[in-house]
Structures are given as structure tokens and as C-alpha cells.
Coordinates of C-alpha atoms in Angstrom, one line a residue:
X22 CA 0.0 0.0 0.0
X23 CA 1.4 3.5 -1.0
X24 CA 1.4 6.0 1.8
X25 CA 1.0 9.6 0.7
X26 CA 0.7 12.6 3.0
X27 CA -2.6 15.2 2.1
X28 CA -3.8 18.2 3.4
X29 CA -6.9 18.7 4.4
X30 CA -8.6 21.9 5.9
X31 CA -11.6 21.9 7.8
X32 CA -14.2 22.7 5.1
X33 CA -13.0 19.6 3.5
X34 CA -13.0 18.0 6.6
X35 CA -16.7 18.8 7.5
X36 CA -18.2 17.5 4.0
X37 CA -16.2 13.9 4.8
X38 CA -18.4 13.8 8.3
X39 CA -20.6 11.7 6.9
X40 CA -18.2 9.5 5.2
X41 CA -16.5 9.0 9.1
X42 CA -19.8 8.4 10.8
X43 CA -20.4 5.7 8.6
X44 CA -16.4 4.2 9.4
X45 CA -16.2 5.0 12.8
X46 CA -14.3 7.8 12.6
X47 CA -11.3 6.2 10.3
X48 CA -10.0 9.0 7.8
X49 CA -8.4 6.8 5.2
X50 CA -11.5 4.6 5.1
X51 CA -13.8 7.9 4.8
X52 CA -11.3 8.8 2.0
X53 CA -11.2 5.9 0.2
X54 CA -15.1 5.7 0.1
X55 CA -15.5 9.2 -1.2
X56 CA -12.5 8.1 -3.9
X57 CA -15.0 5.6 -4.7
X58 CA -18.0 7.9 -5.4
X59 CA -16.4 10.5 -7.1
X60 CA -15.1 7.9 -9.5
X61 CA -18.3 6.2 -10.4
X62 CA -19.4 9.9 -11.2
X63 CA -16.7 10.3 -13.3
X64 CA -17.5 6.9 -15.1
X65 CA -21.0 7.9 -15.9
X66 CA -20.4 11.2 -16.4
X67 CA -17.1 11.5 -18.2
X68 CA -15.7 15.0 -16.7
X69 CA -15.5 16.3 -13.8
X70 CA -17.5 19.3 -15.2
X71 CA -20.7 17.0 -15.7
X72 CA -19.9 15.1 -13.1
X73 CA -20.5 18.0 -10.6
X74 CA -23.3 19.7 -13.0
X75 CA -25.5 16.9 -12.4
X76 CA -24.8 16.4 -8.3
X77 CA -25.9 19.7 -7.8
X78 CA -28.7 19.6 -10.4
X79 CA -28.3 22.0 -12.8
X80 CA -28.5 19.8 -15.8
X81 CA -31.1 17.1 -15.7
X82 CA -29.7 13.8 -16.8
X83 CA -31.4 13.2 -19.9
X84 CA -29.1 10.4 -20.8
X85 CA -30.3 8.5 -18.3
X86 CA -34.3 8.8 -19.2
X87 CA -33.3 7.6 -22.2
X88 CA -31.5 4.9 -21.6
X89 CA -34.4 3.7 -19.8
X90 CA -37.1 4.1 -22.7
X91 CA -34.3 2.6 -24.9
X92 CA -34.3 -0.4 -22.7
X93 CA -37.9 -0.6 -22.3
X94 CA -37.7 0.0 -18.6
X95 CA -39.3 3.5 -18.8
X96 CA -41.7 5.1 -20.9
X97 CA -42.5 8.7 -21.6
X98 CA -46.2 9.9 -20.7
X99 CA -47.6 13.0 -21.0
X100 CA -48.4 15.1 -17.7
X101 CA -51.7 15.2 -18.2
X102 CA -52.0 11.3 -18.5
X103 CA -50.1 11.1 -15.4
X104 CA -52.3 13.2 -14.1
X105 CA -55.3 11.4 -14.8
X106 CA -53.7 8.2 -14.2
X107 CA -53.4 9.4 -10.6
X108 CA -56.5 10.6 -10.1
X109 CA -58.5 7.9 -11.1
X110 CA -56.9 5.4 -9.1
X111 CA -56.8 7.2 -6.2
X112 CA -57.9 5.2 -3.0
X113 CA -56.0 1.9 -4.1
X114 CA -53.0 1.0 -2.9
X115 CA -50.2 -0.2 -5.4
X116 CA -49.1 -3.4 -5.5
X117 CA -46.1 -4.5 -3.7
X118 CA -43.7 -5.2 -6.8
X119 CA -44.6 -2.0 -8.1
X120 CA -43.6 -0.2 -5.2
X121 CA -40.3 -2.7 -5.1
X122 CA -39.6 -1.1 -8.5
X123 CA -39.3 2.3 -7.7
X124 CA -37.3 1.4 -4.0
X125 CA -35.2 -1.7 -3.4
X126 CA -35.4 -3.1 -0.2
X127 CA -32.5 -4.8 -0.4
X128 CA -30.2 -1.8 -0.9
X129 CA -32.2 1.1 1.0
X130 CA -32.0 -0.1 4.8
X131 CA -32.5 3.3 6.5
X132 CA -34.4 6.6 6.8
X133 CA -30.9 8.6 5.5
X134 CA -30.4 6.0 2.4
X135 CA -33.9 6.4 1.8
X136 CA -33.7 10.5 1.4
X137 CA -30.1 10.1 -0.5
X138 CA -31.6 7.4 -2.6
X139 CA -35.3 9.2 -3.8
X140 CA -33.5 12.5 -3.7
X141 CA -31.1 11.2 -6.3
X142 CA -33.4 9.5 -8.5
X143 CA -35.6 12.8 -8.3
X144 CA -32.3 14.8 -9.9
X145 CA -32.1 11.9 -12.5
X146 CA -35.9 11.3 -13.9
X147 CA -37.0 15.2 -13.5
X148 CA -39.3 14.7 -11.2
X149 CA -38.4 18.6 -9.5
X150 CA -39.0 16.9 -5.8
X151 CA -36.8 17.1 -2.6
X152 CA -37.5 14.4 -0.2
X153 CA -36.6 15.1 3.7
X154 CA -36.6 12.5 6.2
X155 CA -36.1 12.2 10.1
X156 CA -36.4 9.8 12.7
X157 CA -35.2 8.9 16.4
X158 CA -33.6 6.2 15.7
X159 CA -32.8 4.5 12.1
X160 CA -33.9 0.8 11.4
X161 CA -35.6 1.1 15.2
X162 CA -37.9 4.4 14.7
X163 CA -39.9 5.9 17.6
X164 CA -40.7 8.8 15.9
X165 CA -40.7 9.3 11.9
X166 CA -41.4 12.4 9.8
X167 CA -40.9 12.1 5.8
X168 CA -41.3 15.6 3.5
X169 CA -41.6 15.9 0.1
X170 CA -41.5 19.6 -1.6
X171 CA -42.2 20.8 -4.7
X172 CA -43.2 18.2 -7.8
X173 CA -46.5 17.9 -9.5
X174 CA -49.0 17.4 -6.8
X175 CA -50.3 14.2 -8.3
X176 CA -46.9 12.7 -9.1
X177 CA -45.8 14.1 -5.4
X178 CA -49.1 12.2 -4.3
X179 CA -47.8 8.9 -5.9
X180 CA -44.0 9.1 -4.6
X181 CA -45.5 9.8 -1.0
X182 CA -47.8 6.7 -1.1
X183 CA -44.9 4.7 -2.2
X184 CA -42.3 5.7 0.1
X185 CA -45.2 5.0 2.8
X186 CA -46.1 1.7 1.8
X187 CA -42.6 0.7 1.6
X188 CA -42.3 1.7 5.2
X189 CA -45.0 0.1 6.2
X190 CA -43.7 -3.4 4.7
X191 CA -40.0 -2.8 5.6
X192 CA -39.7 -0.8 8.7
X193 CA -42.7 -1.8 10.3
X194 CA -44.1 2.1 10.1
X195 CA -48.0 3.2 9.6
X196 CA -48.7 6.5 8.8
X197 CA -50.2 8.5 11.7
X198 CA -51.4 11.8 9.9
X199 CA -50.8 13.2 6.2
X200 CA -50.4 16.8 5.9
X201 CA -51.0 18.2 2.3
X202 CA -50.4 21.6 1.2
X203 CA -49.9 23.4 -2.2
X204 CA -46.6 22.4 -2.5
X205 CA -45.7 19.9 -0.2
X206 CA -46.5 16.6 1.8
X207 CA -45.9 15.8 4.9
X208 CA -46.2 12.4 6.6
X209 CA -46.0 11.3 10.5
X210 CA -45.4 7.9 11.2
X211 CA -45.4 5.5 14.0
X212 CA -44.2 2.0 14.9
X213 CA -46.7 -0.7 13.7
X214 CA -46.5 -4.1 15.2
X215 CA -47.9 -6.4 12.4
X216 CA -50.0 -9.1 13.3
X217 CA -49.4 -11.9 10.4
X218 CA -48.0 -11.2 6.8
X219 CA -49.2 -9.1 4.4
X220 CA -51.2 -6.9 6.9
X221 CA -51.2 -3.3 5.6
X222 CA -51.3 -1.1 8.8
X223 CA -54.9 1.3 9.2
X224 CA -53.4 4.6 8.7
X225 CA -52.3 3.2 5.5
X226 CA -55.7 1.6 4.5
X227 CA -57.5 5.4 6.0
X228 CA -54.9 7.9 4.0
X229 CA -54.0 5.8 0.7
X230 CA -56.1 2.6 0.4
X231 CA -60.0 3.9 1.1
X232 CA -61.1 2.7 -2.0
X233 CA -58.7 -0.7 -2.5
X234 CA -60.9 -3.7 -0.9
X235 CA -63.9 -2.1 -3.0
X236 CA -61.7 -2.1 -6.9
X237 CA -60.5 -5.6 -5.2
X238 CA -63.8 -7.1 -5.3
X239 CA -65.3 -5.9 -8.5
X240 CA -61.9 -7.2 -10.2
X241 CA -62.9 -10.8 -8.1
X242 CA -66.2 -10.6 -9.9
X243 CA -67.0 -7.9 -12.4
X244 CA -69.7 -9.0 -14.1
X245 CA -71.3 -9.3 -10.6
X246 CA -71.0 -5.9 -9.6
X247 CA -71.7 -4.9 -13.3
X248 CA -75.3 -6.7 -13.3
X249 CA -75.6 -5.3 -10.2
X250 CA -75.3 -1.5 -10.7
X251 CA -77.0 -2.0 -13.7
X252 CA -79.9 -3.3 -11.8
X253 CA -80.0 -0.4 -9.0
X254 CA -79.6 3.0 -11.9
X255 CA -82.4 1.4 -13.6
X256 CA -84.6 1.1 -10.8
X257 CA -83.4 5.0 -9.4
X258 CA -81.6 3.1 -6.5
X259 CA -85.5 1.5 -5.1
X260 CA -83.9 -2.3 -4.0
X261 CA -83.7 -3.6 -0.9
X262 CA -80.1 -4.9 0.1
X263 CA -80.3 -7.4 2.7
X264 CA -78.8 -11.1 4.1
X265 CA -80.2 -14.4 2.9
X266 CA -80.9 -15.1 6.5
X267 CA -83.1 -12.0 6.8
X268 CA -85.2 -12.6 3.4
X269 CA -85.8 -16.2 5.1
X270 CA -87.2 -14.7 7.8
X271 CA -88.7 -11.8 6.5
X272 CA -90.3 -14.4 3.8
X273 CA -91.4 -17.0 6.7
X274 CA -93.3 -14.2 8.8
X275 CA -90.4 -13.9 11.3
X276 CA -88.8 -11.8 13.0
X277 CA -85.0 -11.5 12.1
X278 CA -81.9 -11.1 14.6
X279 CA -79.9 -7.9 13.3
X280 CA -78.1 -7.6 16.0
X281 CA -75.8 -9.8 15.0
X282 CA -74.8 -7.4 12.2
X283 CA -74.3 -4.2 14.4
X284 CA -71.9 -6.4 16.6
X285 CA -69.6 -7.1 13.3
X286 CA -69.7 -4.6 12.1
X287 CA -68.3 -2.7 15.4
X288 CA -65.9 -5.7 16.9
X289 CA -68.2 -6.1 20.2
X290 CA -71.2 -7.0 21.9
X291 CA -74.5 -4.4 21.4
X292 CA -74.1 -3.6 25.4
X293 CA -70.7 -2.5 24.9
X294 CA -71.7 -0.3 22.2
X295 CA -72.0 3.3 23.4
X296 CA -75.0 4.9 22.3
X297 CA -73.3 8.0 20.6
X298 CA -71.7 5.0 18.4
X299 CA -74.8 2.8 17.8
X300 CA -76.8 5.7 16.5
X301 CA -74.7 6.4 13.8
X302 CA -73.7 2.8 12.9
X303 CA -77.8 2.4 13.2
X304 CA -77.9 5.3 10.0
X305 CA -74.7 3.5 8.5
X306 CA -76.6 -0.1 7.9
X307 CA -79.9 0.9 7.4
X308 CA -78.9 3.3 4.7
X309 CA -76.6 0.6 3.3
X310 CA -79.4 -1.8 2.8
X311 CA -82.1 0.4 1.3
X312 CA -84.7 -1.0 3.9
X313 CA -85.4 3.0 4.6
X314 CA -85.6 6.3 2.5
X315 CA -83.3 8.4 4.7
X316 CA -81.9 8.7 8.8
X317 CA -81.6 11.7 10.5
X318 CA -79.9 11.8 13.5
X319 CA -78.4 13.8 16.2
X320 CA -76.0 12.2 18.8
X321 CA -75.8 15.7 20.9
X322 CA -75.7 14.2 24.9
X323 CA -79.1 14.5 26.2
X324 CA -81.0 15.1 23.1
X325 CA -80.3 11.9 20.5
X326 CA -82.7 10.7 18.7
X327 CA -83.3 9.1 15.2
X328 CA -86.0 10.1 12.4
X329 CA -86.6 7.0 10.0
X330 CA -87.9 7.9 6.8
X331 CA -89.8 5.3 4.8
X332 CA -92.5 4.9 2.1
X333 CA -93.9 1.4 3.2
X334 CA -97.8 1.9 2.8
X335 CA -98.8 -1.3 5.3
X336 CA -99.4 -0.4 8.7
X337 CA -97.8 -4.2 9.1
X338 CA -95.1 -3.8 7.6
X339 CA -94.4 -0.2 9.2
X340 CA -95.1 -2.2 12.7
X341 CA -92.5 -4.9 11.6
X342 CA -89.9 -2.3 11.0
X343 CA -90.7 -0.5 14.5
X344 CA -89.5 -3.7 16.3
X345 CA -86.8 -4.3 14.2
X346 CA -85.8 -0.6 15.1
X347 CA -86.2 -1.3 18.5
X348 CA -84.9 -4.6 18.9
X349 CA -81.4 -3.1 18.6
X350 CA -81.6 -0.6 21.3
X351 CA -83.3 -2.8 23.8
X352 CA -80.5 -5.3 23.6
X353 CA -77.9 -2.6 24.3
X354 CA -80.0 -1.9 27.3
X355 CA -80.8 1.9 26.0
X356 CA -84.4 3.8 27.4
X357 CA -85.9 5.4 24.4
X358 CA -89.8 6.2 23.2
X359 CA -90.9 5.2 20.2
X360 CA -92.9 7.6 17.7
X361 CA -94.9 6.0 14.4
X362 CA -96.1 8.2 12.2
X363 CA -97.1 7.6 8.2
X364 CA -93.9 7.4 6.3
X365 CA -91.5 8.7 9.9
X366 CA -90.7 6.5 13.0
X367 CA -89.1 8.4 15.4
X368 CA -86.9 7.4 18.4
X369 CA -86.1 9.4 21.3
X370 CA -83.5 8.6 24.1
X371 CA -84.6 10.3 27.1
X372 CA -83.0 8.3 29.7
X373 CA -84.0 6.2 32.7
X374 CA -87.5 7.9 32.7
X375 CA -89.1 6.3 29.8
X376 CA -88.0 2.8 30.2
X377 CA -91.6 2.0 31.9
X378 CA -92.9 3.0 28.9
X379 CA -90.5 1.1 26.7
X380 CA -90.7 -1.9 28.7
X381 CA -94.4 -2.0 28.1
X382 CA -94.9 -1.7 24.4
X383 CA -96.3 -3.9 22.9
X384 CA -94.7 -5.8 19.5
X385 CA -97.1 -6.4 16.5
X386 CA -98.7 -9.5 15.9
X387 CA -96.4 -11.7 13.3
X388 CA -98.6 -12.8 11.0
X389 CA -99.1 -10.8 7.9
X390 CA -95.6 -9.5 6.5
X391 CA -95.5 -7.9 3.7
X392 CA -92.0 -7.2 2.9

């Protein structure tokens, strides 16, 4: 090995920090490293000139972007299809070997080679966006921030999702709040402890992936779903959406058990249900099923109540749909009046007082449904 003595000042000391964090403080191996990058510059670059033109991102290498359509990797698209690419996929995740293409796990380890890594490909394929990134402790985070400033606000939109979902898979992050503005993203992130494989983390799912189990499932079964819609414009939206098990009942002259479906729906037992969460989860399935014109509700401590609009003509069937009303609050052991008008059924939790009242209504005889 040929020893040679250099002289370094402390400018040019400062800028090989980086390059001595990473070796523990040895010079010559912080040296020899930074040897390293400068010459791969030079390699793709040919002169010194370019070389350091395109680090600080004054030219944009166009070379590159065209090596890439050359080889088929890359293709050029117009902004506005971009644009409306973006758009109208909004709401469903991408998949994992997409995301893989644009990071590769297996050579971006930490939040600091992350930022070098998108920052640098941002300078290469024009993309105009400067990726910042923060956390407590690397590989380990307890507390996460990721920026991204300037871009295209859809393409911005598209890198953020990425970098998040590559988080999620490889660092065990979720996404705890997205703040958007004009010209810039910001993402929080918190430790996610994933429960079996493949899990995509809620914060994911609530900011990015709204829409994904919905695209999902008409992909599983499109003409389904196609039938179906076709079947609900052309009747302006008048079917009724419910279970097999409640047709079989409603069919036999029974009574059917919904509770069953508030308490999936929420994860717990009716009783454990508070009632400023049952009432609107009461508006949420009804609605869903088309059983009912329109809920109003209010959920406003001491004054909740629920207006059920309907256009059922029997005074059977409006009888049948009081209990079923009914039957839900009672088994989550809530006082509340009942009013039955033509078309309205109104319920009002007043508390304690009424439940002499509630206790003592009577339920309609069973014979003579005519759902």
C-alpha cells in the first residue's frame, strides 16, 4: 500500500463527516469511500465538469431517461395522462412489486439512504421533488417524519404513497397523519407491530387505500358488480339490500336477529356499544341496505334521537320495521320512546324515565308480513 501525505482543511473535513460516521471515525477509510464515489461519477459522467453539473442539479440527466425508454424499462407519458392516471386510481393502494420497483429493499436499509436514494433519483428522472426524512432512531424508529416539496402534486401524491407503503412493509411504520399543502407533503409515522404477513397497517388503509378492498372485489367478480349496478340505476336506487338469512325470515313471517350485524360490524357486543356510536352505525346499515328512505340523527348528549324515513304503505309492515328498530336498542340496554307516524318513526332517548314506557310496548302481531 502507497502511503502519501494530504492536506486537508476543515471545510474539506466537515463534508467527509458523513463519510467518518459511517467508518467510525477512520480517515483513510472515509477517503477511500468518497474516492470511490467521485469515480463512479466520473465513469458515468465523463468529466469532472458533468460530473458535478449533475450532483448539484443544474442539468437534468437526460441520458439516463433515455437509456431507460431505450431499454424498455421507462416510458414517456404525458403530464396530463399522469395526471389522470393518478387521479382515477386514487384510493387503491399499489401493489407490492410496483412499489419494489421504484425502492429496493434490499439496498435502502434506513431513513438517511432512503432521502439520498429518492433525492437522487428525483435529480435523475425530472421529477423537481426534494425528499426530507427524520427519525429517532434508524432501522428502530420511535418517531418518523418524511417531507416531500415541490413536484407535481399528483406525481408528489404517488412518490408519498410509495415511500409509505414501503415503510409500512420494511420498517414496520404506519402512517399517523398526512399533511397536504400546495406544494408539499408531509407524513408522521409511527411504529406498527404487524399481526401476520401481508397486513397493511390502518393509517395506510385510512390515508391511501379507502377505496382498495372495494376495486378488489369488483376485479374478483366484475360482471357481478356490473349486473348489479345496472340493476340499481335502472330502478333510481329502489332495491332492498339485505342477508339471505333475513329474506328467510322476513319471507317466513319472522322476525329476524340484526343484531348480530351491528356487533360485526363494530368488533363487540351491542351492550358495549355506546349509544353516541350505535346511532350512527344504526344510519350507516340501514342506509346501506335500502330498507329505509333516509336517517336523521343527532347524537348531541341528552338530546339523540333518530327520524326513519320510509314509504312502506302497510301499517304491518311499518309495525315490523318499528321492532326491528327497536330490537337493537333494547339489547344494548338503551331507554328510548318510540314515535310511528305515516312514512316517519321516530326514536327518542330520554334516559331512565321512559324505560316503563318502553318496557311496556307492545310488539305487532307476526302474522301478515309484507316485505
Amino acid at each position: 500500500m502507497i502511503r502519501k501525505n494530504i492536506s486537508l482543511d476543515d471545510a474539506h473535513l466537515l463534508k467527509l463527516q458523513p463519510f467518518l460516521d459511517r467508518h467510525g471515525g477512520n480517515l483513510s477509510a472515509a477517503v477511500r469511500e468518497a474516492i470511490e464515489l467521485a469515480d463512479l461519477a466520473l465513469e458515468k459522467h465523463g468529466t469532472p465538469e458533468k460530473a458535478a453539473n449533475s450532483l448539484n442539479g443544474s442539468e437534468i440527466d437526460f441520458g439516463g431517461m433515455e437509456t431507460l425508454v431505450e431499454s424498455g424499462e421507462g416510458i414517456m407519458v404525458s403530464q396530463q395522462v399522469l395526471n389522470w392516471l393518478v387521479k382515477n386510481t386514487s384510493g387503491r393502494l399499489l401493489d407490492e412489486d410496483v412499489v419494489h420497483e421504484l425502492i429496493n429493499p434490499y439496498r435502502i436499509r434506513t431513513m438517511s439512504e432512503l432521502e439520498g436514494y429518492l433525492n437522487a433519483r428525483s435529480r435523475k428522472m425530472g421529477w423537481n421533488l426534494e425528499v426530507s426524512a427524520a427519525c429517532g432512531k434508524e432501522l428502530d424508529p420511535e418517531f418518523s417524519t418524511v417531507g416531500f416539496l415541490g413536484g407535481d402534486r399528483d406525481l408528489r401524491e404517488l412518490v408519498v404513497e410509495t415511500v409509505c407503503l414501503f415503510l409500512a412493509r420494511w420498517m414496520s411504520l404506519d402512517v399517523e397523519v398526512v399533511h397536504r399543502k400546495s406544494n408539499s407533503t408531509t407524513v408522521y409515522l409511527k411504529p406498527f407491530a404487524r399481526h401476520e404477513q401481508g397486513e397493511i397497517p390502518p393509517g395506510i388503509l385510512k390515508y391511501f387505500g379507502s377505496m382498495d378492498s372495494m376495486y378488489r372485489e369488483i376485479e374478483r367478480k366484475v360482471d357481478f358488480w356490473k349486473t348489479l349496478v345496472e340493476l340499481y340505476k335502472f330502478f333510481n336506487y329502489q332495491r332492498i339490500n339485505i342477508d339471505r338469512n333475513l329474506f328467510e325470515a322476513f319471507a317466513a313471517g319472522e322476525y329476524p336477529d340484526i343484531k348480530k350485524y351491528f356487533e360485526v360490524k363494530a368488533g363487540r357486543k351491542l351492550r358495549e356499544i355506546p349509544l353516541s356510536e350505535l346511532i350512527p352505525l344504526f344510519k350507516h346499515l340501514f342506509m346501506a341496505s335500502q330498507l329505509v328512505d333516509d336517517v336523521e340523527i343527532n347524537t348531541e348528549k341528552g338530546k339523540e334521537y333518530i327520524k326513519v324515513y320510509h314509504n312502506y304503505s302497510s301499517e304491518k309492515v311499518s309495525a315490523k320495521m318499528v321492532r326491528l328498530f327497536s330490537d337493537v336498542f333494547r339489547a344494548g340496554w338503551h331507554s328510548f320512546s318510540v314515535t310511528s307516524l305515516k312514512g316517519l318513526t321516530i326514536l327518542e332517548f330520554n334516559g331512565p324515565e321512559v324505560e316503563k314506557e318502553i318496557s311496556g310496548l307492545p310488539y305487532p302481531s307476526d302474522e301478515g308480513v309484507e316485505l
